[in-house]
Amino acid sequence: MSTAPLVIDGATVVTLDGERRELTTGHVVAAGNRIVAVGPGPAPAYEGARVIDGRGCLVTPGFVNTHQHLYQWVTRGLAADATLFGWLTALYPVWSGIDEESVHVAAKGALARLARTGCTTAADHHYVFPRSGGELLEAEIRAAAEVGLRFHPARGSMDLSEKDGGLPPDSVVQDRDEILAATEAAIDRWHDPAPDSMLRLVVAPCSPFSVTGELMRESAELARRKGVRLHTHLAETTDEGDWCQERFGCTPSEYAEELGWTGPDVWFAHGIHFDDAEIKRLGRTATGVAHCPSSNARLGAGIARVADLRAAGCPVGLGVDGAASNEAGSLLEEVRHALLFARARGGPQALGVRAALELATLDGARILGREHEIGSVEVGKLADLALWRLDTLAHSGIADPVAALVLGSPPPLELLLVNGRPVVEHDTVITVDESTLATQVASVQKHLTTPPL
């Protein structure tokens, strides 16, 4: 990595630091993988520096995606009008055909799209492991390294198949001992706890209706023994609540708590159908939620109580969710949709434009345990930065740059730095060939969805 400084000069800077400073005309300087200067006015001269003209642009922290299923990028557009359970029933047979090649292509496609929409750190929840699929986790880890994003793969699992009363077919579930051994091996092989880590593992059984209670409990014990975080789906639909009540006599969150799944090292995907008592409990334990507004709307699952969760002290980040239930795969769109849906539910004061931006940055970093490293533009933090162009016709004349970014149409991304390295320049991903990748995605999608003769 080049150690020559990179200077962004003349831009508006939304720092999201402790004082929430906003610099109308300021500068940010990165050297190596760290931010070394942030301030108002022109940047001082740095010998050998690359200087980016930031006039007409807005600097924000890089966005943090707290929930996705990268492999689904090659199965978009299917079961377009189905509910969650109907969608899963239609797609599980397709997903049973994934392998290393398809997952690698899908992950590269989804991650490149995330990069184009301001994402510098991505958490992925991979839980489908066909017996003949090969090294699927390794395939997506390679993809993240090639695109250049900071990556938190969550080693998912399912041990309840159709024959056990679950939804997935037998071909994509694993034995509990096999799951736990594979998960621990993945942590030992890939997890990097260093402060500037580009790769950290997460333990992530799929959901209460696709795994046993024993697997949930033992996964929590494994994660805490290895010092990694915990993630699963929870309270996404009313059907799930009915299922838990009928099977266990409690709500999904009560069930999760009984199994050791609360605390600041835990976050749930969706969390739509929590009642007041559950929200209070989640806030008290600092258990996080990955809010996925576009996917939730696409599947008609409901609108999470984001304002109430935040008020209770629950960290709330954003997720694009699976590309097969959010074909856009744009993290910036999730910022806008989170704001609009919160206001549709609770009125115009429910979520402000700056609070929506925090969901994608500081709050997402907190959920991943990285708020001291990423999520704001501060000296000493990692150089994960997005530079948005706001002087085109779509945004020029909007006085508040944060309102322009959050409420306006997606602007061109002039520059994306991840760990000090450019990944996007002039609204183009420079680490992969997008045209070639698009052809590969289409080929894999056709292979997966074409019935055998």
Short mmCIF file of C-alpha atoms in Angstrom, two decimals:
data_model
loop_
_atom_site.label_atom_id
_atom_site.label_comp_id
_atom_site.label_asym_id
_atom_site.label_seq_id
_atom_site.Cartn_x
_atom_site.Cartn_y
_atom_site.Cartn_z
CA MET A 1 0.00 0.00 0.00
CA SER A 2 1.25 3.46 -0.90
CA THR A 3 2.23 5.59 2.09
CA ALA A 4 2.04 8.85 0.11
CA PRO A 5 -0.71 11.00 1.63
CA LEU A 6 -4.05 11.35 -0.12
CA VAL A 7 -5.65 14.76 0.40
CA ILE A 8 -9.31 15.58 -0.18
CA ASP A 9 -9.45 19.37 -0.34
CA GLY A 10 -12.27 21.89 -0.53
CA ALA A 11 -15.14 19.50 0.28
CA THR A 12 -17.94 19.69 2.80
CA VAL A 13 -17.09 17.21 5.57
CA VAL A 14 -19.64 15.54 7.84
CA THR A 15 -17.37 14.06 10.49
CA LEU A 16 -19.89 12.35 12.82
CA ASP A 17 -17.24 12.79 15.50
CA GLY A 18 -18.15 13.23 19.15
CA GLU A 19 -19.04 16.89 18.57
CA ARG A 20 -20.78 16.11 15.26
CA ARG A 21 -18.67 18.72 13.47
CA GLU A 22 -19.67 19.65 9.94
CA LEU A 23 -17.13 21.60 7.90
CA THR A 24 -18.67 23.63 5.08
CA THR A 25 -15.30 23.81 3.32
CA GLY A 26 -12.68 21.52 4.73
CA HIS A 27 -10.08 18.87 4.13
CA VAL A 28 -9.33 15.25 5.05
CA VAL A 29 -5.89 13.67 4.78
CA ALA A 30 -5.17 9.94 4.78
CA ALA A 31 -1.72 8.39 5.01
CA GLY A 32 -1.34 4.64 4.80
CA ASN A 33 -4.59 3.24 6.15
CA ARG A 34 -5.29 6.00 8.70
CA ILE A 35 -6.84 9.45 8.75
CA VAL A 36 -4.10 11.88 9.79
CA ALA A 37 -5.80 15.27 9.46
CA VAL A 38 -9.35 16.67 9.40
CA GLY A 39 -10.03 20.38 9.49
CA PRO A 40 -11.63 23.51 8.05
CA GLY A 41 -10.23 25.44 5.12
CA PRO A 42 -7.49 24.37 2.70
CA ALA A 43 -5.26 21.44 3.53
CA PRO A 44 -1.62 22.07 4.37
CA ALA A 45 0.91 21.01 1.76
CA TYR A 46 2.10 17.39 1.92
CA GLU A 47 5.12 16.37 -0.13
CA GLY A 48 4.28 13.78 -2.76
CA ALA A 49 0.58 13.80 -1.89
CA ARG A 50 -2.22 12.94 -4.27
CA VAL A 51 -4.69 15.83 -4.03
CA ILE A 52 -8.38 15.28 -4.83
CA ASP A 53 -10.40 18.40 -5.67
CA GLY A 54 -13.38 18.08 -3.35
CA ARG A 55 -15.24 21.21 -4.41
CA GLY A 56 -18.92 20.44 -4.93
CA CYS A 57 -18.56 17.20 -2.98
CA LEU A 58 -19.45 15.81 0.44
CA VAL A 59 -17.16 13.60 2.55
CA THR A 60 -18.86 11.06 4.80
CA PRO A 61 -17.58 8.02 6.66
CA GLY A 62 -17.74 4.86 4.58
CA PHE A 63 -21.01 2.99 5.03
CA VAL A 64 -21.34 -0.24 7.04
CA ASN A 65 -23.64 -2.99 5.77
CA THR A 66 -24.73 -5.13 8.71
CA HIS A 67 -26.73 -7.83 6.92
CA GLN A 68 -26.64 -9.43 3.48
CA HIS A 69 -26.65 -12.76 1.66
CA LEU A 70 -24.11 -12.26 -1.11
CA TYR A 71 -24.74 -15.60 -2.83
CA GLN A 72 -28.24 -14.43 -3.75
CA TRP A 73 -26.89 -11.90 -6.27
CA VAL A 74 -27.16 -14.63 -8.94
CA THR A 75 -30.78 -15.51 -8.05
CA ARG A 76 -32.42 -12.09 -8.24
CA GLY A 77 -35.91 -11.47 -9.60
CA LEU A 78 -37.44 -14.82 -8.62
CA ALA A 79 -40.69 -15.22 -6.63
CA ALA A 80 -41.14 -11.48 -7.09
CA ASP A 81 -44.61 -11.35 -5.52
CA ALA A 82 -44.25 -13.94 -2.74
CA THR A 83 -44.32 -13.67 1.05
CA LEU A 84 -41.16 -14.61 2.98
CA PHE A 85 -42.11 -18.27 3.54
CA GLY A 86 -43.36 -18.66 -0.04
CA TRP A 87 -40.22 -16.97 -1.35
CA LEU A 88 -37.99 -19.28 0.69
CA THR A 89 -39.90 -22.35 -0.48
CA ALA A 90 -39.43 -21.28 -4.12
CA LEU A 91 -35.75 -20.40 -3.79
CA TYR A 92 -34.29 -23.14 -1.58
CA PRO A 93 -34.27 -25.65 -4.49
CA VAL A 94 -32.38 -23.10 -6.63
CA TRP A 95 -29.89 -22.35 -3.86
CA SER A 96 -29.21 -26.06 -3.40
CA GLY A 97 -27.24 -25.83 -6.65
CA ILE A 98 -24.74 -23.18 -5.59
CA ASP A 99 -21.02 -23.99 -5.56
CA GLU A 100 -17.66 -22.22 -5.18
CA GLU A 101 -17.79 -20.64 -8.62
CA SER A 102 -21.34 -19.32 -8.33
CA VAL A 103 -20.76 -17.96 -4.81
CA HIS A 104 -17.51 -16.29 -5.86
CA VAL A 105 -19.17 -14.58 -8.85
CA ALA A 106 -22.24 -13.62 -6.82
CA ALA A 107 -20.18 -12.19 -3.96
CA LYS A 108 -18.03 -10.12 -6.32
CA GLY A 109 -21.12 -8.75 -8.03
CA ALA A 110 -22.91 -7.86 -4.80
CA LEU A 111 -19.80 -6.38 -3.17
CA ALA A 112 -18.97 -4.29 -6.23
CA ARG A 113 -22.49 -2.89 -6.13
CA LEU A 114 -22.14 -2.15 -2.42
CA ALA A 115 -18.91 -0.29 -3.10
CA ARG A 116 -20.62 1.84 -5.77
CA THR A 117 -23.17 2.85 -3.14
CA GLY A 118 -20.72 3.98 -0.46
CA CYS A 119 -20.12 0.76 1.47
CA THR A 120 -16.64 0.13 2.88
CA THR A 121 -17.47 -2.63 5.41
CA ALA A 122 -19.83 -5.51 4.71
CA ALA A 123 -21.20 -8.25 6.94
CA ASP A 124 -22.49 -11.27 5.04
CA HIS A 125 -24.67 -14.07 6.43
CA HIS A 126 -24.01 -17.28 4.51
CA TYR A 127 -26.01 -20.25 5.74
CA VAL A 128 -26.61 -22.49 2.67
CA PHE A 129 -23.98 -25.24 2.36
CA PRO A 130 -24.92 -27.90 -0.23
CA ARG A 131 -22.97 -31.08 0.38
CA SER A 132 -21.18 -30.91 -2.96
CA GLY A 133 -20.76 -27.12 -2.98
CA GLY A 134 -17.10 -26.93 -1.97
CA GLU A 135 -15.44 -24.13 0.03
CA LEU A 136 -18.21 -21.53 -0.13
CA LEU A 137 -17.00 -19.31 2.72
CA GLU A 138 -13.55 -19.18 1.19
CA ALA A 139 -15.09 -18.23 -2.17
CA GLU A 140 -16.73 -15.12 -0.77
CA ILE A 141 -13.70 -14.20 1.33
CA ARG A 142 -11.62 -14.21 -1.89
CA ALA A 143 -14.26 -12.05 -3.56
CA ALA A 144 -14.15 -9.45 -0.79
CA ALA A 145 -10.35 -9.29 -1.02
CA GLU A 146 -10.56 -8.80 -4.79
CA VAL A 147 -13.13 -6.01 -4.57
CA GLY A 148 -11.28 -4.53 -1.60
CA LEU A 149 -13.96 -4.18 1.07
CA ARG A 150 -13.58 -4.72 4.79
CA PHE A 151 -15.41 -7.99 5.40
CA HIS A 152 -17.28 -9.65 8.28
CA PRO A 153 -18.49 -13.03 6.96
CA ALA A 154 -20.97 -14.71 9.27
CA ARG A 155 -20.64 -18.50 9.12
CA GLY A 156 -24.28 -19.50 9.05
CA SER A 157 -25.90 -22.89 9.46
CA MET A 158 -29.13 -24.88 9.37
CA ASP A 159 -29.81 -28.21 11.05
CA LEU A 160 -33.62 -28.36 10.69
CA SER A 161 -34.74 -29.56 7.25
CA GLU A 162 -38.16 -30.29 5.79
CA LYS A 163 -38.26 -33.71 7.43
CA ASP A 164 -37.75 -32.03 10.84
CA GLY A 165 -40.48 -29.45 10.31
CA GLY A 166 -38.19 -26.75 8.90
CA LEU A 167 -38.26 -25.08 5.48
CA PRO A 168 -34.91 -25.96 3.81
CA PRO A 169 -34.44 -29.20 1.85
CA ASP A 170 -32.24 -31.92 3.34
CA SER A 171 -29.50 -31.23 0.78
CA VAL A 172 -28.54 -27.84 2.30
CA VAL A 173 -28.59 -28.62 6.04
CA GLN A 174 -25.77 -30.05 8.13
CA ASP A 175 -25.37 -32.04 11.32
CA ARG A 176 -24.89 -29.97 14.48
CA ASP A 177 -21.44 -31.37 15.28
CA GLU A 178 -20.36 -30.82 11.69
CA ILE A 179 -21.58 -27.21 11.83
CA LEU A 180 -19.81 -26.40 15.08
CA ALA A 181 -16.55 -27.98 13.93
CA ALA A 182 -16.64 -26.16 10.58
CA THR A 183 -17.46 -22.86 12.26
CA GLU A 184 -14.61 -23.14 14.74
CA ALA A 185 -12.22 -24.14 11.95
CA ALA A 186 -13.27 -21.08 9.94
CA ILE A 187 -12.61 -18.78 12.90
CA ASP A 188 -9.21 -20.34 13.50
CA ARG A 189 -8.28 -20.01 9.84
CA TRP A 190 -9.54 -16.54 8.94
CA HIS A 191 -10.57 -14.38 11.90
CA ASP A 192 -8.27 -11.39 12.40
CA PRO A 193 -8.93 -9.44 15.63
CA ALA A 194 -6.32 -6.74 14.86
CA PRO A 195 -7.53 -3.11 15.11
CA ASP A 196 -7.13 -2.55 11.35
CA SER A 197 -8.47 -5.98 10.40
CA MET A 198 -9.97 -6.47 6.94
CA LEU A 199 -11.52 -9.82 7.93
CA ARG A 200 -13.43 -10.86 11.02
CA LEU A 201 -15.63 -13.93 11.41
CA VAL A 202 -19.09 -14.11 13.01
CA VAL A 203 -21.07 -17.13 14.28
CA ALA A 204 -24.54 -17.09 12.72
CA PRO A 205 -27.14 -19.90 12.84
CA CYS A 206 -29.80 -18.99 10.29
CA SER A 207 -33.04 -18.51 12.25
CA PRO A 208 -35.20 -20.09 14.95
CA PHE A 209 -37.26 -21.99 12.36
CA SER A 210 -34.26 -23.52 10.58
CA VAL A 211 -31.99 -24.50 13.50
CA THR A 212 -32.40 -26.41 16.74
CA GLY A 213 -32.23 -24.80 20.16
CA GLU A 214 -29.17 -26.93 20.91
CA LEU A 215 -27.34 -25.44 17.93
CA MET A 216 -28.30 -21.90 18.96
CA ARG A 217 -27.05 -22.44 22.52
CA GLU A 218 -23.81 -24.18 21.53
CA SER A 219 -23.12 -21.56 18.84
CA ALA A 220 -23.35 -18.82 21.46
CA GLU A 221 -20.96 -20.71 23.70
CA LEU A 222 -18.53 -21.20 20.80
CA ALA A 223 -18.61 -17.53 19.80
CA ARG A 224 -17.90 -16.32 23.31
CA ARG A 225 -15.13 -18.83 23.80
CA LYS A 226 -13.48 -17.63 20.56
CA GLY A 227 -14.17 -13.91 21.15
CA VAL A 228 -16.33 -13.31 18.05
CA ARG A 229 -19.80 -11.87 17.55
CA LEU A 230 -23.20 -13.54 17.09
CA HIS A 231 -25.84 -12.95 14.43
CA THR A 232 -29.16 -14.47 13.32
CA HIS A 233 -32.54 -13.58 11.79
CA LEU A 234 -35.26 -12.75 14.31
CA ALA A 235 -38.82 -11.38 14.37
CA GLU A 236 -38.98 -10.82 10.63
CA THR A 237 -42.60 -11.91 10.12
CA THR A 238 -45.75 -12.51 12.14
CA ASP A 239 -45.63 -16.14 10.92
CA GLU A 240 -42.35 -16.57 12.79
CA GLY A 241 -43.93 -15.23 15.98
CA ASP A 242 -46.87 -17.63 15.61
CA TRP A 243 -44.47 -20.52 14.96
CA CYS A 244 -42.39 -19.76 18.08
CA GLN A 245 -45.49 -19.32 20.23
CA GLU A 246 -46.93 -22.65 19.05
CA ARG A 247 -43.65 -24.56 19.34
CA PHE A 248 -42.00 -22.97 22.38
CA GLY A 249 -44.75 -21.00 24.10
CA CYS A 250 -42.89 -17.70 23.86
CA THR A 251 -41.96 -14.90 21.48
CA PRO A 252 -38.89 -15.16 19.21
CA SER A 253 -36.90 -12.72 21.37
CA GLU A 254 -37.79 -14.58 24.59
CA TYR A 255 -36.68 -17.80 22.94
CA ALA A 256 -33.40 -16.21 21.84
CA GLU A 257 -32.76 -14.83 25.31
CA GLU A 258 -33.30 -18.25 26.90
CA LEU A 259 -30.57 -19.59 24.61
CA GLY A 260 -28.03 -16.89 25.54
CA TRP A 261 -28.66 -14.67 22.55
CA THR A 262 -28.71 -11.16 24.01
CA GLY A 263 -25.94 -8.69 24.74
CA PRO A 264 -23.67 -6.18 22.99
CA ASP A 265 -21.99 -9.00 21.03
CA VAL A 266 -25.31 -10.04 19.43
CA TRP A 267 -27.30 -8.50 16.61
CA PHE A 268 -30.49 -9.66 14.91
CA ALA A 269 -31.49 -9.16 11.30
CA HIS A 270 -34.85 -7.41 10.78
CA GLY A 271 -36.41 -7.22 14.26
CA ILE A 272 -39.71 -5.99 12.88
CA HIS A 273 -42.21 -7.58 15.23
CA PHE A 274 -40.97 -6.70 18.72
CA ASP A 275 -43.44 -5.45 21.31
CA ASP A 276 -42.72 -2.70 23.87
CA ALA A 277 -41.36 -5.09 26.51
CA GLU A 278 -39.06 -6.77 24.00
CA ILE A 279 -37.72 -3.45 22.75
CA LYS A 280 -37.01 -2.38 26.32
CA ARG A 281 -35.15 -5.65 26.96
CA LEU A 282 -33.09 -5.32 23.79
CA GLY A 283 -32.13 -1.77 24.73
CA ARG A 284 -31.19 -2.75 28.26
CA THR A 285 -28.89 -5.50 26.98
CA ALA A 286 -27.55 -3.36 24.07
CA THR A 287 -28.51 -6.10 21.61
CA GLY A 288 -28.32 -4.80 18.05
CA VAL A 289 -30.69 -4.88 15.07
CA ALA A 290 -29.84 -4.81 11.37
CA HIS A 291 -32.69 -2.86 9.78
CA CYS A 292 -33.41 -3.93 6.17
CA PRO A 293 -36.18 -1.61 4.98
CA SER A 294 -36.14 -2.41 1.25
CA SER A 295 -36.22 -6.19 1.70
CA ASN A 296 -38.87 -5.92 4.40
CA ALA A 297 -41.04 -3.89 2.03
CA ARG A 298 -40.34 -6.18 -0.95
CA LEU A 299 -41.56 -9.20 1.03
CA GLY A 300 -44.35 -7.27 2.77
CA ALA A 301 -42.95 -8.23 6.17
CA GLY A 302 -43.60 -4.88 7.87
CA ILE A 303 -41.71 -1.82 9.12
CA ALA A 304 -39.29 -2.11 12.05
CA ARG A 305 -39.80 0.29 14.97
CA VAL A 306 -36.46 1.99 14.41
CA ALA A 307 -37.20 5.14 16.39
CA ASP A 308 -38.41 3.12 19.39
CA LEU A 309 -35.45 0.74 19.24
CA ARG A 310 -32.96 3.63 19.15
CA ALA A 311 -34.75 5.45 21.97
CA ALA A 312 -34.50 2.30 24.09
CA GLY A 313 -30.71 2.17 23.58
CA CYS A 314 -30.64 -0.58 20.98
CA PRO A 315 -27.94 -0.14 18.31
CA VAL A 316 -29.63 -0.12 14.88
CA GLY A 317 -27.62 -0.48 11.69
CA LEU A 318 -28.64 -0.98 8.08
CA GLY A 319 -28.58 -4.01 5.81
CA VAL A 320 -29.48 -4.52 2.17
CA ASP A 321 -30.39 -8.16 2.97
CA GLY A 322 -30.33 -10.85 0.31
CA ALA A 323 -30.11 -9.67 -3.27
CA ALA A 324 -32.98 -12.04 -4.08
CA SER A 325 -35.24 -9.92 -1.84
CA ASN A 326 -33.64 -6.54 -2.65
CA GLU A 327 -32.51 -6.64 -6.23
CA ALA A 328 -30.94 -3.15 -6.04
CA GLY A 329 -28.28 -4.10 -3.45
CA SER A 330 -27.67 -0.39 -2.75
CA LEU A 331 -26.70 0.62 0.77
CA LEU A 332 -27.34 4.31 0.06
CA GLU A 333 -30.93 3.46 -0.88
CA GLU A 334 -31.34 1.81 2.53
CA VAL A 335 -30.47 5.13 4.21
CA ARG A 336 -33.26 6.89 2.32
CA HIS A 337 -35.76 4.08 2.77
CA ALA A 338 -35.02 3.82 6.50
CA LEU A 339 -35.86 7.49 6.88
CA LEU A 340 -38.99 7.38 4.72
CA PHE A 341 -40.40 4.24 6.33
CA ALA A 342 -39.69 5.53 9.85
CA ARG A 343 -41.61 8.69 9.01
CA ALA A 344 -44.41 6.74 7.34
CA ARG A 345 -44.79 4.88 10.61
CA GLY A 346 -44.13 7.62 13.17
CA GLY A 347 -44.36 11.03 11.50
CA PRO A 348 -41.74 13.50 10.20
CA GLN A 349 -39.88 13.71 13.51
CA ALA A 350 -39.37 9.95 13.81
CA LEU A 351 -35.96 9.96 12.08
CA GLY A 352 -33.91 12.93 10.91
CA VAL A 353 -31.55 13.00 7.93
CA ARG A 354 -28.48 12.97 10.16
CA ALA A 355 -29.83 10.14 12.29
CA ALA A 356 -30.43 8.15 9.10
CA LEU A 357 -26.82 8.76 8.08
CA GLU A 358 -25.67 7.54 11.50
CA LEU A 359 -27.54 4.25 10.97
CA ALA A 360 -25.26 3.57 8.00
CA THR A 361 -22.04 4.65 9.71
CA LEU A 362 -21.50 4.95 13.46
CA ASP A 363 -24.37 2.68 14.44
CA GLY A 364 -23.36 0.00 11.97
CA ALA A 365 -19.79 0.19 13.25
CA ARG A 366 -21.05 -0.23 16.81
CA ILE A 367 -23.02 -3.34 15.87
CA LEU A 368 -19.85 -4.91 14.45
CA GLY A 369 -17.81 -3.83 17.48
CA ARG A 370 -15.73 -1.38 15.44
CA GLU A 371 -16.97 2.06 16.51
CA HIS A 372 -13.44 2.97 17.68
CA GLU A 373 -11.98 2.18 14.24
CA ILE A 374 -14.57 3.19 11.63
CA GLY A 375 -17.89 5.04 11.35
CA SER A 376 -16.69 8.64 11.64
CA VAL A 377 -14.14 10.95 10.04
CA GLU A 378 -11.60 11.46 12.81
CA VAL A 379 -7.83 11.55 13.13
CA GLY A 380 -6.54 8.09 14.03
CA LYS A 381 -9.46 6.19 12.58
CA LEU A 382 -9.15 3.94 9.56
CA ALA A 383 -9.29 5.70 6.19
CA ASP A 384 -12.68 4.36 5.10
CA LEU A 385 -14.20 7.38 3.34
CA ALA A 386 -16.84 8.22 0.73
CA LEU A 387 -16.74 11.35 -1.43
CA TRP A 388 -20.13 12.13 -3.00
CA ARG A 389 -20.56 14.60 -5.90
CA LEU A 390 -23.45 16.96 -5.11
CA ASP A 391 -22.96 19.66 -7.77
CA THR A 392 -24.83 17.95 -10.61
CA LEU A 393 -28.37 18.85 -11.69
CA ALA A 394 -29.92 16.24 -9.38
CA HIS A 395 -28.56 17.88 -6.21
CA SER A 396 -27.33 21.39 -6.95
CA GLY A 397 -29.41 23.98 -5.11
CA ILE A 398 -30.13 21.76 -2.08
CA ALA A 399 -28.56 23.84 0.67
CA ASP A 400 -28.13 21.05 3.22
CA PRO A 401 -25.69 18.48 1.81
CA VAL A 402 -26.86 15.75 4.21
CA ALA A 403 -30.45 16.27 3.09
CA ALA A 404 -29.24 16.16 -0.51
CA LEU A 405 -27.50 12.82 0.07
CA VAL A 406 -30.23 11.18 2.13
CA LEU A 407 -33.38 12.54 0.48
CA GLY A 408 -32.16 13.06 -3.07
CA SER A 409 -31.49 10.53 -5.80
CA PRO A 410 -28.23 8.57 -5.44
CA PRO A 411 -25.38 10.93 -6.43
CA PRO A 412 -22.21 9.96 -8.28
CA LEU A 413 -19.57 8.52 -5.98
CA GLU A 414 -16.42 10.43 -6.78
CA LEU A 415 -14.13 8.38 -4.54
CA LEU A 416 -14.36 5.48 -2.12
CA LEU A 417 -11.39 4.71 0.11
CA VAL A 418 -11.20 1.45 2.04
CA ASN A 419 -8.27 1.12 4.42
CA GLY A 420 -6.68 4.03 2.53
CA ARG A 421 -6.97 2.30 -0.85
CA PRO A 422 -9.18 3.66 -3.68
CA VAL A 423 -11.89 1.15 -4.63
CA VAL A 424 -14.22 3.50 -6.54
CA GLU A 425 -13.15 6.49 -8.62
CA HIS A 426 -15.42 8.71 -10.73
CA ASP A 427 -18.39 6.44 -9.99
CA THR A 428 -16.60 3.33 -11.30
CA VAL A 429 -15.28 0.36 -9.34
CA ILE A 430 -11.60 0.20 -10.23
CA THR A 431 -10.68 -3.07 -8.50
CA VAL A 432 -12.78 -5.32 -10.76
CA ASP A 433 -14.03 -5.16 -14.35
CA GLU A 434 -17.75 -4.48 -13.95
CA SER A 435 -18.61 -5.38 -17.55
CA THR A 436 -16.91 -8.78 -17.38
CA LEU A 437 -18.45 -9.41 -13.99
CA ALA A 438 -21.95 -8.63 -15.31
CA THR A 439 -21.50 -11.25 -18.03
CA GLN A 440 -20.34 -13.81 -15.47
CA VAL A 441 -23.32 -13.07 -13.19
CA ALA A 442 -25.78 -13.57 -16.06
CA SER A 443 -24.13 -16.87 -17.04
CA VAL A 444 -24.24 -18.26 -13.49
CA GLN A 445 -27.84 -17.13 -13.03
CA LYS A 446 -28.90 -18.89 -16.22
CA HIS A 447 -27.12 -22.10 -15.16
CA LEU A 448 -28.77 -22.11 -11.70
CA THR A 449 -32.29 -21.38 -12.90
CA THR A 450 -32.45 -23.48 -16.09
CA PRO A 451 -34.16 -26.82 -15.37
CA PRO A 452 -32.12 -29.89 -16.40
CA LEU A 453 -33.22 -31.65 -19.57
#
